[in-house]
Structures are given as structure tokens and as C-alpha cells.
PDB file of C-alpha atoms and ligand atoms in Angstrom:
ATOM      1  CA  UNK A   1      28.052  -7.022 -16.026  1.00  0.00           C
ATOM      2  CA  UNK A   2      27.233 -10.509 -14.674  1.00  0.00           C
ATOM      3  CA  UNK A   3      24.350 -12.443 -16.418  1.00  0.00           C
ATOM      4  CA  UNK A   4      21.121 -11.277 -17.798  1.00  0.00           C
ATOM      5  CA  UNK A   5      18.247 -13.613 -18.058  1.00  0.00           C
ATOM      6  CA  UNK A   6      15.254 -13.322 -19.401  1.00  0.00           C
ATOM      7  CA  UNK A   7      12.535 -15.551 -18.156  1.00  0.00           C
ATOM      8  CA  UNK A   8       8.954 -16.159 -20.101  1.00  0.00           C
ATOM      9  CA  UNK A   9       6.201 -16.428 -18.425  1.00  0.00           C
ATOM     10  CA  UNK A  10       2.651 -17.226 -19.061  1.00  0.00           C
ATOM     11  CA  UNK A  11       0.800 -14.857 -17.480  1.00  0.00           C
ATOM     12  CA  UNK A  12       1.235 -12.483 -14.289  1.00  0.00           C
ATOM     13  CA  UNK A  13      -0.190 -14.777 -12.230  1.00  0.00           C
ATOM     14  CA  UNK A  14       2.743 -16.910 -13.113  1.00  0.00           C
ATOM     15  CA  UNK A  15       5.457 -14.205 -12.864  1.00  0.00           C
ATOM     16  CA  UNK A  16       4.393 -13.314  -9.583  1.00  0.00           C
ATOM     17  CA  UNK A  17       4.437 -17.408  -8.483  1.00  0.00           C
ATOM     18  CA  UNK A  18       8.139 -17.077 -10.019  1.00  0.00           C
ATOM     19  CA  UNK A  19       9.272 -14.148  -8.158  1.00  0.00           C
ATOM     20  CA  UNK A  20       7.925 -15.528  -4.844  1.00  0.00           C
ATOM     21  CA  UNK A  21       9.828 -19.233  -5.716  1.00  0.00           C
ATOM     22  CA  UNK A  22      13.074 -16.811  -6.298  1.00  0.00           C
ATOM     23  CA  UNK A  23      12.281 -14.634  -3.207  1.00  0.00           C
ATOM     24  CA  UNK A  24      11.914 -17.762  -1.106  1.00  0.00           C
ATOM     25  CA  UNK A  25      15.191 -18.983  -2.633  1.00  0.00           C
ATOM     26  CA  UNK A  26      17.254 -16.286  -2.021  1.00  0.00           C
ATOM     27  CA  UNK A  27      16.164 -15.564   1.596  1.00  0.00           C
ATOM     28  CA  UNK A  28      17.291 -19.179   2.223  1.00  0.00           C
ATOM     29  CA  UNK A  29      20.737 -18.463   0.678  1.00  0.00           C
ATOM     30  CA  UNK A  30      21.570 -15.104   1.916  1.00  0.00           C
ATOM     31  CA  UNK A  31      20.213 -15.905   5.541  1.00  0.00           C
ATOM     32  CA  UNK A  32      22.508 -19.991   5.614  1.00  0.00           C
ATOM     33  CA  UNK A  33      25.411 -17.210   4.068  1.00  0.00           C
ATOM     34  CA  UNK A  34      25.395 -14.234   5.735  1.00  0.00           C
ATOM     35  CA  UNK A  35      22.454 -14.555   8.558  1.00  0.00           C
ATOM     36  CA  UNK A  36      19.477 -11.891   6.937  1.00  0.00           C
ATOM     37  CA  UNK A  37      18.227 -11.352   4.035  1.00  0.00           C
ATOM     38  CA  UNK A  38      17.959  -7.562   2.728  1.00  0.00           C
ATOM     39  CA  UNK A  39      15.455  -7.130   0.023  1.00  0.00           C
ATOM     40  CA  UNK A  40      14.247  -3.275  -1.751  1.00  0.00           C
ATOM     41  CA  UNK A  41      10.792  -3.802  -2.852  1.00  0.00           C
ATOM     42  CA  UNK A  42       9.328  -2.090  -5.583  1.00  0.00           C
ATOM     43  CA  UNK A  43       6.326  -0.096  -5.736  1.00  0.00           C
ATOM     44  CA  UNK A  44       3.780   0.498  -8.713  1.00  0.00           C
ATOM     45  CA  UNK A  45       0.936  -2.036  -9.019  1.00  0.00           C
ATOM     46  CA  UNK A  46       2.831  -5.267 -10.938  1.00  0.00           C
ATOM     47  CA  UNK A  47       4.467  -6.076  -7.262  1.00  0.00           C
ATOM     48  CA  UNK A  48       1.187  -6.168  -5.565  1.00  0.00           C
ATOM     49  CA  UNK A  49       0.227  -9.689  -6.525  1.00  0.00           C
ATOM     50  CA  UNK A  50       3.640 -10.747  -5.296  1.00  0.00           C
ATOM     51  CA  UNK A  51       3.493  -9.215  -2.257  1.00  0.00           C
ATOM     52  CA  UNK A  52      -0.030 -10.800  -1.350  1.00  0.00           C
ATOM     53  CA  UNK A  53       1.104 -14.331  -2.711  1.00  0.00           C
ATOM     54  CA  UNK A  54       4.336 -14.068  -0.299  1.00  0.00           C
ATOM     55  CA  UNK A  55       1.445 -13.395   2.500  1.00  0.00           C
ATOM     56  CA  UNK A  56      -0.139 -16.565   1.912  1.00  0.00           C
ATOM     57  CA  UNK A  57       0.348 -19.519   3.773  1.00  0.00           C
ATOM     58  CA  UNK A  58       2.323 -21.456   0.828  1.00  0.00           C
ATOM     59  CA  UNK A  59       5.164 -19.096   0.996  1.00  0.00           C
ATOM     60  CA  UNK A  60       4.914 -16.691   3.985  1.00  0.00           C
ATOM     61  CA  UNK A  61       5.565 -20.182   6.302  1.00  0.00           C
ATOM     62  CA  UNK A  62       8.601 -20.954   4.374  1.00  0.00           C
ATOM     63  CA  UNK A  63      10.654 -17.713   5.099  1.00  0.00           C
ATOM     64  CA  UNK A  64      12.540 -16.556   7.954  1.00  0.00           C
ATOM     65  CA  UNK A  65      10.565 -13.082   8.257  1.00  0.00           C
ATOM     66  CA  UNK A  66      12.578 -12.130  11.285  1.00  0.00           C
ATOM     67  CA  UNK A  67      15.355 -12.183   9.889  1.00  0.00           C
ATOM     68  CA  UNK A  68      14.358  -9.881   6.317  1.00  0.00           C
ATOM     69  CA  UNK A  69      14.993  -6.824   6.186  1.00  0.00           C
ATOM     70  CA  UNK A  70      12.705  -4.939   3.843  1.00  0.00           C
ATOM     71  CA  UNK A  71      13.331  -1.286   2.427  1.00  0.00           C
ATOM     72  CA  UNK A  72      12.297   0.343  -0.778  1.00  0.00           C
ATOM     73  CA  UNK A  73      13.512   0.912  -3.758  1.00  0.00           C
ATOM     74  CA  UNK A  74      11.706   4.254  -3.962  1.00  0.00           C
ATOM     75  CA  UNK A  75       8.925   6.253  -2.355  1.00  0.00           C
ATOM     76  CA  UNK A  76       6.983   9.237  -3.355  1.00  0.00           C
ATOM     77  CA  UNK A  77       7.186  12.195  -0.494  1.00  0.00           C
ATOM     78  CA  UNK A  78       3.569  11.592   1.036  1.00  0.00           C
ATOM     79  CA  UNK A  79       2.583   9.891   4.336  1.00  0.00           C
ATOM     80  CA  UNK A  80       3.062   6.427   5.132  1.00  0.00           C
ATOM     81  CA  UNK A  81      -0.995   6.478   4.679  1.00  0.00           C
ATOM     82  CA  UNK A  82      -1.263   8.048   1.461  1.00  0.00           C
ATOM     83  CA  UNK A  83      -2.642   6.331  -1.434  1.00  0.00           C
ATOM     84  CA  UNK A  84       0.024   6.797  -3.673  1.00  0.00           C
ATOM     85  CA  UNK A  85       2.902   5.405  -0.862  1.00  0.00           C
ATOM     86  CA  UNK A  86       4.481   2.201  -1.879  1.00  0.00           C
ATOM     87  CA  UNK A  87       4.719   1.825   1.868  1.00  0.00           C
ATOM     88  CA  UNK A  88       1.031   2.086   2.525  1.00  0.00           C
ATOM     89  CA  UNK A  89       1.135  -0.557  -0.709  1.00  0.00           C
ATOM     90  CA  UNK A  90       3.223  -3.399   0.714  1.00  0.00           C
ATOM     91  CA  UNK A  91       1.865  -2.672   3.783  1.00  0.00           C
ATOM     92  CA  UNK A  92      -1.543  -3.693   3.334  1.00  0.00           C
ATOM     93  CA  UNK A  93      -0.473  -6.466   0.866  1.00  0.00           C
ATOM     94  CA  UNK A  94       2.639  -8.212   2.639  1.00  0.00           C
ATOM     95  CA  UNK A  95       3.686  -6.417   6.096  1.00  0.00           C
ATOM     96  CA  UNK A  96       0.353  -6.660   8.058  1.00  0.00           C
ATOM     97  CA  UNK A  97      -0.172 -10.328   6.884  1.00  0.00           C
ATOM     98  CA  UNK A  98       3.263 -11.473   7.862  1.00  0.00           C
ATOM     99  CA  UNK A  99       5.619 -11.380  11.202  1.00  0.00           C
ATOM    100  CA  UNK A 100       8.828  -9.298  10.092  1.00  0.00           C
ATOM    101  CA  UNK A 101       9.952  -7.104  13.327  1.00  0.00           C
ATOM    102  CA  UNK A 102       9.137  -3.048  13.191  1.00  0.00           C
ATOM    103  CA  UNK A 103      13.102  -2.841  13.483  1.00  0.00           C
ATOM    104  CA  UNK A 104      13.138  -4.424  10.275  1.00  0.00           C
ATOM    105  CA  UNK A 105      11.162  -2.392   8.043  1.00  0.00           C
ATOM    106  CA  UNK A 106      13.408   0.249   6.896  1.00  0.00           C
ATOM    107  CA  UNK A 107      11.092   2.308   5.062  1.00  0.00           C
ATOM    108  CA  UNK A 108      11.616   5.794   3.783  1.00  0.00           C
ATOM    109  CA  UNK A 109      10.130   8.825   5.375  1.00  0.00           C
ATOM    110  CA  UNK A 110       8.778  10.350   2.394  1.00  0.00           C
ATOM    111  CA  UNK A 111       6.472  12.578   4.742  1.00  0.00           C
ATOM    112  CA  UNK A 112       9.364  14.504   6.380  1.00  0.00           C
ATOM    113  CA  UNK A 113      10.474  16.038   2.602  1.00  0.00           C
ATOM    114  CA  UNK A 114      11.917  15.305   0.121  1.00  0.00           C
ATOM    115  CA  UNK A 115      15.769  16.091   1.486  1.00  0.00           C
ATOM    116  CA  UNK A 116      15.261  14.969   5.071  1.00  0.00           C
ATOM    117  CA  UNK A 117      14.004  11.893   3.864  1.00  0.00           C
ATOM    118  CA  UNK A 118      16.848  10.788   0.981  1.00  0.00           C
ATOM    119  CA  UNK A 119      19.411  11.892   3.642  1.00  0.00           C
ATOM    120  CA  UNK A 120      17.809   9.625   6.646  1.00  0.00           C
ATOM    121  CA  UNK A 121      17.437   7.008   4.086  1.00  0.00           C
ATOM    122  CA  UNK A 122      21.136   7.045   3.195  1.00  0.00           C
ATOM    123  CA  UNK A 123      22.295   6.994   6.490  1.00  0.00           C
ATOM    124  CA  UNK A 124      20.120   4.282   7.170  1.00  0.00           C
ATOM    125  CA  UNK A 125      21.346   1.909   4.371  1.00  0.00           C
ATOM    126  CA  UNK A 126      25.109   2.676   5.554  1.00  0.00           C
ATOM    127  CA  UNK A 127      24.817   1.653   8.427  1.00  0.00           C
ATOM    128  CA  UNK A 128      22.627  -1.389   7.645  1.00  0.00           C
ATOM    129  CA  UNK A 129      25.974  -2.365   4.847  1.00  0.00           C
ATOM    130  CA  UNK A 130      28.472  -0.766   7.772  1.00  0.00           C
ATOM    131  CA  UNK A 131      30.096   1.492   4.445  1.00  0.00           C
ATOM    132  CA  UNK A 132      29.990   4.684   6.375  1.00  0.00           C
ATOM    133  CA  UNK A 133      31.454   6.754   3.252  1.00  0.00           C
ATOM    134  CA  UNK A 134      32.070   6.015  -0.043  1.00  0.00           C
ATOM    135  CA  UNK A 135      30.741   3.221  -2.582  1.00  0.00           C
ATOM    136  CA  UNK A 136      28.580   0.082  -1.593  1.00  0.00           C
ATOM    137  CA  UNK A 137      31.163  -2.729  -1.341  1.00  0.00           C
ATOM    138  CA  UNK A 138      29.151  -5.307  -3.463  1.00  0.00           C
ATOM    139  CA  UNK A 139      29.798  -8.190  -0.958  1.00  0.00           C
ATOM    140  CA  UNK A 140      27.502  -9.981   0.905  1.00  0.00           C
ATOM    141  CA  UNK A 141      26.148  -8.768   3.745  1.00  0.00           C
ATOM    142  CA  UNK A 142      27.029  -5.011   2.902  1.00  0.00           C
ATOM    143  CA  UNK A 143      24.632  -4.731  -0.369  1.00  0.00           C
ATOM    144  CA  UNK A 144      21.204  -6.092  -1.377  1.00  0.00           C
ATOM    145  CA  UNK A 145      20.815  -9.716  -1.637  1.00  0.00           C
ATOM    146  CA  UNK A 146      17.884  -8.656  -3.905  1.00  0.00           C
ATOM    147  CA  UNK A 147      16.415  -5.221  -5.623  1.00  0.00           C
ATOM    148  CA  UNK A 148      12.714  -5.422  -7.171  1.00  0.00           C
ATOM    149  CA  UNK A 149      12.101  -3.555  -9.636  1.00  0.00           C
ATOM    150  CA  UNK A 150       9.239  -2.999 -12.163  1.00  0.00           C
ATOM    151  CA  UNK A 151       9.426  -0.382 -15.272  1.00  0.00           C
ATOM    152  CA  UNK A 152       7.195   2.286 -16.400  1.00  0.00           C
ATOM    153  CA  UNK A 153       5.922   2.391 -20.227  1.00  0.00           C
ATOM    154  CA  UNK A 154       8.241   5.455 -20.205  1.00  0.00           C
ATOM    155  CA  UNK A 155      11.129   2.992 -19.707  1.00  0.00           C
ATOM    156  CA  UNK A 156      11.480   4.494 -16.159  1.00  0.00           C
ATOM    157  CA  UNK A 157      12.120   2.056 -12.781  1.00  0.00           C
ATOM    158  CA  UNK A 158      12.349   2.980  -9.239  1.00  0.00           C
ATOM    159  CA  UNK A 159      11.919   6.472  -9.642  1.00  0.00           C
ATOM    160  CA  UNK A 160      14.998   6.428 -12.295  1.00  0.00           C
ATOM    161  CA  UNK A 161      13.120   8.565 -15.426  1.00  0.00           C
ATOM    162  CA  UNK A 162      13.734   9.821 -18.558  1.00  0.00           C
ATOM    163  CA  UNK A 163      16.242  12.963 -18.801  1.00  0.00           C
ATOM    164  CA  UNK A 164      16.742  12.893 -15.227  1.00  0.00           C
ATOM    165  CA  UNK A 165      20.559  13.424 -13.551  1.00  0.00           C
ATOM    166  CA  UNK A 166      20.202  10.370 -11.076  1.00  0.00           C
ATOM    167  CA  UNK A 167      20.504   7.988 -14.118  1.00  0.00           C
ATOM    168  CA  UNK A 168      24.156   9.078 -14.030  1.00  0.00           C
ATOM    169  CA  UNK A 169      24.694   9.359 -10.246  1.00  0.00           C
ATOM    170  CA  UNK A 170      27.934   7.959  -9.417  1.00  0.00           C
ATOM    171  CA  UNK A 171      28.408   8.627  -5.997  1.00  0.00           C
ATOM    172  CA  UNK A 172      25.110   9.238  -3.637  1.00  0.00           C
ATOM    173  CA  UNK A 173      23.365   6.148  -3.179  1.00  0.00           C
ATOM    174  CA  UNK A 174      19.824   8.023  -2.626  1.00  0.00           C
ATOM    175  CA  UNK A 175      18.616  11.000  -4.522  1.00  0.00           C
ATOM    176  CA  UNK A 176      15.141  12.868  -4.900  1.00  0.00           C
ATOM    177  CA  UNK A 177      13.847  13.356  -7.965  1.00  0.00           C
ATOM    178  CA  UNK A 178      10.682  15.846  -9.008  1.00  0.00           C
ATOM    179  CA  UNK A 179       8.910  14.152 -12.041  1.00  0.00           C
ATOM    180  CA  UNK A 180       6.977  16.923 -14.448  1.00  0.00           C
ATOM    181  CA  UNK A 181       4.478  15.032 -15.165  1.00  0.00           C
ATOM    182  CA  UNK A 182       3.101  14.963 -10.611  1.00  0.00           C
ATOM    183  CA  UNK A 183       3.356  16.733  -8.211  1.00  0.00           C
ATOM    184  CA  UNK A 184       4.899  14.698  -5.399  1.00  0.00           C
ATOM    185  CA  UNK A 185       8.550  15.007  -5.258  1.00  0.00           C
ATOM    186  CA  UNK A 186      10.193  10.965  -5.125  1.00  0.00           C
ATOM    187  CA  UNK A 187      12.846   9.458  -3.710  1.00  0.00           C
ATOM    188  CA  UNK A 188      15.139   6.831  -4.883  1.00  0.00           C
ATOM    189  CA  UNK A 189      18.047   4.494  -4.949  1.00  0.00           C
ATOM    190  CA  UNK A 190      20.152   5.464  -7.383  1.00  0.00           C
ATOM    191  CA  UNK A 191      22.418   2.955  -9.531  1.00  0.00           C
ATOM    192  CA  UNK A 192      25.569   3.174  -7.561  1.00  0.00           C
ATOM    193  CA  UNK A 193      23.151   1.065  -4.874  1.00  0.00           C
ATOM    194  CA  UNK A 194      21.351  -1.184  -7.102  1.00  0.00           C
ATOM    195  CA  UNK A 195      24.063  -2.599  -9.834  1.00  0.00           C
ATOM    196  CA  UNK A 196      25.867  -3.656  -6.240  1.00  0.00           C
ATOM    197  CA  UNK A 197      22.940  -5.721  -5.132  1.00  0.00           C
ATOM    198  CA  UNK A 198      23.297  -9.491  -5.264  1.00  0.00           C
ATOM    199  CA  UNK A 199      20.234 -10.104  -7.553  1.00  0.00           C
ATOM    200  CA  UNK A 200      17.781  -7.004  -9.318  1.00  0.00           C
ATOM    201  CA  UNK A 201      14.728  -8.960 -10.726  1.00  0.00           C
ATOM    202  CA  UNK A 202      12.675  -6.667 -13.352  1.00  0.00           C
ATOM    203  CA  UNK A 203       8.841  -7.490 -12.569  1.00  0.00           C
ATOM    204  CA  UNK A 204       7.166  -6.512 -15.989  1.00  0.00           C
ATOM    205  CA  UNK A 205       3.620  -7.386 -17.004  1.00  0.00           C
ATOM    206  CA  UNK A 206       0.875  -6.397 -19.511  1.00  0.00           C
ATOM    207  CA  UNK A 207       0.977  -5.517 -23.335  1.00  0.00           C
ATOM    208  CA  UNK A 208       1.170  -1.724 -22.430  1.00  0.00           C
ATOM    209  CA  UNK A 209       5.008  -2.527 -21.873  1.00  0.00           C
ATOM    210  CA  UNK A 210       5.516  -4.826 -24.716  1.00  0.00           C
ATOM    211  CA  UNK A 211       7.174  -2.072 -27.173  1.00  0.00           C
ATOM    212  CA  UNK A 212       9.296  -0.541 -24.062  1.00  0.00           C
ATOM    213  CA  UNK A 213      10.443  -4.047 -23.072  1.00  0.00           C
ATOM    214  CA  UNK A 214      11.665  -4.477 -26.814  1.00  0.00           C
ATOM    215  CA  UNK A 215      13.845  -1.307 -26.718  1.00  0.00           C
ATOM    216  CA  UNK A 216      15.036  -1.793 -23.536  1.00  0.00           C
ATOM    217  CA  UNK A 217      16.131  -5.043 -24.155  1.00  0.00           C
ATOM    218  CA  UNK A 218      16.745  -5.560 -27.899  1.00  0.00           C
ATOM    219  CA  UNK A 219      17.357  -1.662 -28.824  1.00  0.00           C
ATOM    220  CA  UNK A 220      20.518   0.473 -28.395  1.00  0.00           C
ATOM    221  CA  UNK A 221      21.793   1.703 -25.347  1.00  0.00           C
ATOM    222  CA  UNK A 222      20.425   5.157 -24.396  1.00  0.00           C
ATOM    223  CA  UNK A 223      19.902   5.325 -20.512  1.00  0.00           C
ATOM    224  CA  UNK A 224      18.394   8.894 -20.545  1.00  0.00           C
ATOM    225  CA  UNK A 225      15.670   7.794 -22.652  1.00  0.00           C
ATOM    226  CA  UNK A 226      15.268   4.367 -21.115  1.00  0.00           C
ATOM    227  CA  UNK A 227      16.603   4.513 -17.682  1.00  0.00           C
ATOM    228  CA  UNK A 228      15.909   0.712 -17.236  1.00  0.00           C
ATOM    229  CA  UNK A 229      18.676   0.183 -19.252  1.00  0.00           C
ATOM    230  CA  UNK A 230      21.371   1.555 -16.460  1.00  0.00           C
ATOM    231  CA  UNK A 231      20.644  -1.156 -14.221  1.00  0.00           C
ATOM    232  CA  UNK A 232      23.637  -3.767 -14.841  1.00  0.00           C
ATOM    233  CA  UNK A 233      24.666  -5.275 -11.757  1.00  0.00           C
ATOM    234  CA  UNK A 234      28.317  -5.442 -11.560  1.00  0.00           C
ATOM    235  CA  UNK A 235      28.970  -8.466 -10.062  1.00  0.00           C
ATOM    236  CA  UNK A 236      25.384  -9.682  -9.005  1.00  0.00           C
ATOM    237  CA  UNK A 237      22.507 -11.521 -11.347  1.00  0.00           C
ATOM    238  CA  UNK A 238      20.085  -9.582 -13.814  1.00  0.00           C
ATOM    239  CA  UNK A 239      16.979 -11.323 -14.499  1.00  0.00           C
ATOM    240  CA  UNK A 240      13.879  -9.908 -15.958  1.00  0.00           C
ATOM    241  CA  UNK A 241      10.719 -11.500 -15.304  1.00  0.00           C
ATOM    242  CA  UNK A 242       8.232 -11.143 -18.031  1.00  0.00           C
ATOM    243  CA  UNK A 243       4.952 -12.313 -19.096  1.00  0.00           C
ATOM    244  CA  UNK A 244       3.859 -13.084 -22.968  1.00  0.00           C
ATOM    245  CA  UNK A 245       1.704  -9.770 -23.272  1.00  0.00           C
ATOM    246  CA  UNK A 246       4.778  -7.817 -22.197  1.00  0.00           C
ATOM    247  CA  UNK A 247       7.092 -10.291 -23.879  1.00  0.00           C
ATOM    248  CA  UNK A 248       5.100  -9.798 -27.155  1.00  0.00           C
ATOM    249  CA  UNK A 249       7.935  -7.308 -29.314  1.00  0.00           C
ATOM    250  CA  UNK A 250      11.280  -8.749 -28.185  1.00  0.00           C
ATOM    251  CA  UNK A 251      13.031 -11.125 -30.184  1.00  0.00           C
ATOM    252  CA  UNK A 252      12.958 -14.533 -30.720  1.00  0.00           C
ATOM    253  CA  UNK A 253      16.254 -16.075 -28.066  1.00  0.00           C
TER     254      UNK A 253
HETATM  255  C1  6PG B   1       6.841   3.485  -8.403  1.00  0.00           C
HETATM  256  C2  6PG B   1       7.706   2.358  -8.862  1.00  0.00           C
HETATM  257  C3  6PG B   1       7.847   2.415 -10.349  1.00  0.00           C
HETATM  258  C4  6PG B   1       7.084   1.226 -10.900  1.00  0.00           C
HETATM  259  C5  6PG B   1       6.847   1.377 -12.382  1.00  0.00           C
HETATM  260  C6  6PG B   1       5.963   0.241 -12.902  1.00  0.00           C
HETATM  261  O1  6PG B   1       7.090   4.030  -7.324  1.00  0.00           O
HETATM  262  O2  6PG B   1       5.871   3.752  -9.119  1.00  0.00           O
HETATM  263  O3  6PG B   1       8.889   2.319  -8.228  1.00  0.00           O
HETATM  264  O4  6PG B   1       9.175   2.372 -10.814  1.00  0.00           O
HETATM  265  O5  6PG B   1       7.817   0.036 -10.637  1.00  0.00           O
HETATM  266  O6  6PG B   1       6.191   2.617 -12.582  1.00  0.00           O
HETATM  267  O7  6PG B   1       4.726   0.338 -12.251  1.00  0.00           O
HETATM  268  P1  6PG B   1       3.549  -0.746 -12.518  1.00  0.00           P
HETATM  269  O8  6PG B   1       4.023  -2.011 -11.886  1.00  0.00           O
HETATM  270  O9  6PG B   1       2.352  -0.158 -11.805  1.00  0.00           O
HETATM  271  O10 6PG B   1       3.382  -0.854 -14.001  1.00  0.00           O
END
């Protein structure tokens, strides 16, 4: 795996002024490189201040927004209206504010089930990283310059949880997933897709993570119990962005 970094920060009003800086930053690079930029948000609620803060005039003026491509990293199997859709959630925060073209929102259509929708979804990354069959490539222009990703208190991310088979997926690059606990089925990316990507950046906030974050980063290796821990990009850049609550149990560095 390429590097891991782990960056401090104050607070999550911080973080989220950090991830924008790096969003802005790699937008630049991968559009000068390779002509777009092709980002998988994250859902959950830690994004959402991102999201707005990339809507505001102080960064949404200083990227190219017709030339991003946004998709998702996951999406629970309701309409694009429902409460719990990350769509409906970056909608409202980031995609209404902003002008990125319809043709570039490449969302996933959790309200056609839970099949239909990881197969249409698949398709539709292929052909967005022209790899028909087979693996993701892992160059640029036929991966994700960046994956965002935030982690559950379970250890989970995307919708990547505990005990489930699509921790070890080594071929499909979008699986569903039916967690016990709801009862909405999910989709998700699956690691063959995101340890390709260019740059993954963990988005983790709040002292209810603090003793996941320490076994996920400091504690042995057990990807079925902490499926944060299978995300190891294998030629891009790890970083985990972290504030002091949720940075509170993991070792001095
Ligand atoms: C989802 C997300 C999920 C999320 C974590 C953290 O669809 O819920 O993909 O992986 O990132 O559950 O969520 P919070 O940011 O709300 O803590």
C-alpha cells in the first residue's frame, strides 16, 4: 500500500475546511492531468458540513464543476427523495447550490432494487473508466481521483460492515449488501474499486468514534470485524482526516 497519513484536526469544522482545501486541490490536478475530476462521495452525516462548505462561495468558485463527475460511494435502496438517501443528502447540501451538469451526476438508482441498481451502477462506472471487464486499471483517468469515506462506530464505511462477504470481494466492483440491524437493502463499492482510486480520504469526527479509530488504526488487522481496515489503496494515497474528539485513543505519532 502507498502512504497512510493521518492528519489532526481541531475540530470538525476544521476537518471539513481540510477536506474542501484537498477537494479543491485534487480537482485542479486530476482535471490539468487527465481533463475531469471523478470523485465518490460519502454519505452519513460527517460529509454534510463538507458538502455545504464546497457550496459556498470560497470554494464552489474555485472548482471546475463541469467538469466533476460525482457518484457515490454507497446508497441505501430508497428513492432519490427519501430521507435516508445519501443522494437526497448531497443533494440538498452541494448539488442544488452548485453548477455540475445532470450528465455528471452518476448517482445510484437505489429505488429500482437492490440488483437492478448495483448492476446499472457497475456498468455505469465501466464505462465512465472504459474497463469493460475485469479489474479497475488504477491509472488515471480509468479510477477515482478521490473516494470519501466516513466510518461507522461499528468500524463499518461505505456500506462495507462487519461479517459481511463484500469485505473480501475480489472481483465485482459493486455489490448489495442487507444490514441486520435495517431494513433497507444498500449498495456499495466494494474494495476492488476503492484501493484503485487515486486518493480515499477517511472523514471521521466526534468522540463516539474515538475507541473504533484506535483499533482501526493502532489495533491488529481483522477486516471482518473492522471493515475500515480493508481499504489500502494500492498505488493511490490513504489519508484519514480526524478531529481531537475522534483522535482521542490513538497513539501518540
Ligand atoms: C452511509 C455511509 C456510511 C457512513 C458512516 C459514518 O451510507 O451511511 O456510507 O459508511 O460514512 O456510517 O456516518 P456518520 O458520518 O454519520 O458518522
Amino acid at each position: 500500500m502507498a502512504e497512510r497519513q493521518i492528519i489532526s484536526c481541531r475540530d470538525s469544522t476544521d476537518l471539513s475546511e481540510r477536506a474542501a482545501e484537498e477537494f479543491v486541490r485534487l480537482a485542479r490536478q486530476a482535471i490539468q492531468l487527465a481533463g475531469r475530476f471523478t470523485v465518490a462521495l460519502s454519505g452519513g452525516s460527517t460529509p454534510k458540513a463538507l458538502y455545504t462548505l464546497l457550496a459556498a462561495p470560497g470554494f464552489a468558485q474555485r472548482i471546475s464543476w463541469n467538469r466533476t463527475h460525482l457518484f457515490w460511494g454507497d446508497e441505501r435502496c430508497v428513492p432519490p427523495g427519501d430521507p435516508a438517501s445519501n443522494y437526497r443528502l448531497a443533494r440538498e447540501s452541494l448539488l442544488d447550490h452548485v453548477p455540475v451538469p445532470s450528465a455528471n451526476l452518476h448517482r445510484i438508482r437505489g429505488e429500482d432494487g437492490p440488483a437492478a441498481a448495483a448492476a446499472a451502477y457497475e456498468r455505469e462506472l465501466r464505462q465512465a473508466f472504459a474497463t469493460p471487464d475485469g479489474l479497475p486499471r488504477g491509472a488515471p483517468g480509468s479510477r477515482f481521483d478521490l473516494v470519501l469515506l466516513g466510518m461507522g462506530d461499528n468500524g463499518h464505511t461505505a456500506s462495507l460492515f462487519p461479517g459481511m462477504t463484500a469485505v473480501h470481494e475480489r472481483g465485482r466492483w459493486v455489490v448489495v449488501q442487507q444490514v441486520a440491524a435495517e431494513p433497507m437493502w444498500r449498495v456499495t463499492l466494494t474494495p476492488v474499486v476503492i484501493n484503485t482510486a487515486g486518493e480515499v480520504v477517511f472523514l471521521v469526527s466526534g468522540r463516539e468514534k474515538a475507541a473504533t479509530l484506535g483499533r482501526v488504526l493502532d489495533g491488529p488487522h481483522q477486516p471482518d470485524s473492522l471493515p475500515a481496515q480493508v481499504v489500502a489503496p494500492r498505488s493511490g494515497r490513504l489519508r484519514w482526516l480526524v478531529d481531537a474528539a475522534a483522535a482521542a485513543d490513538l497513539r501518540r505519532r
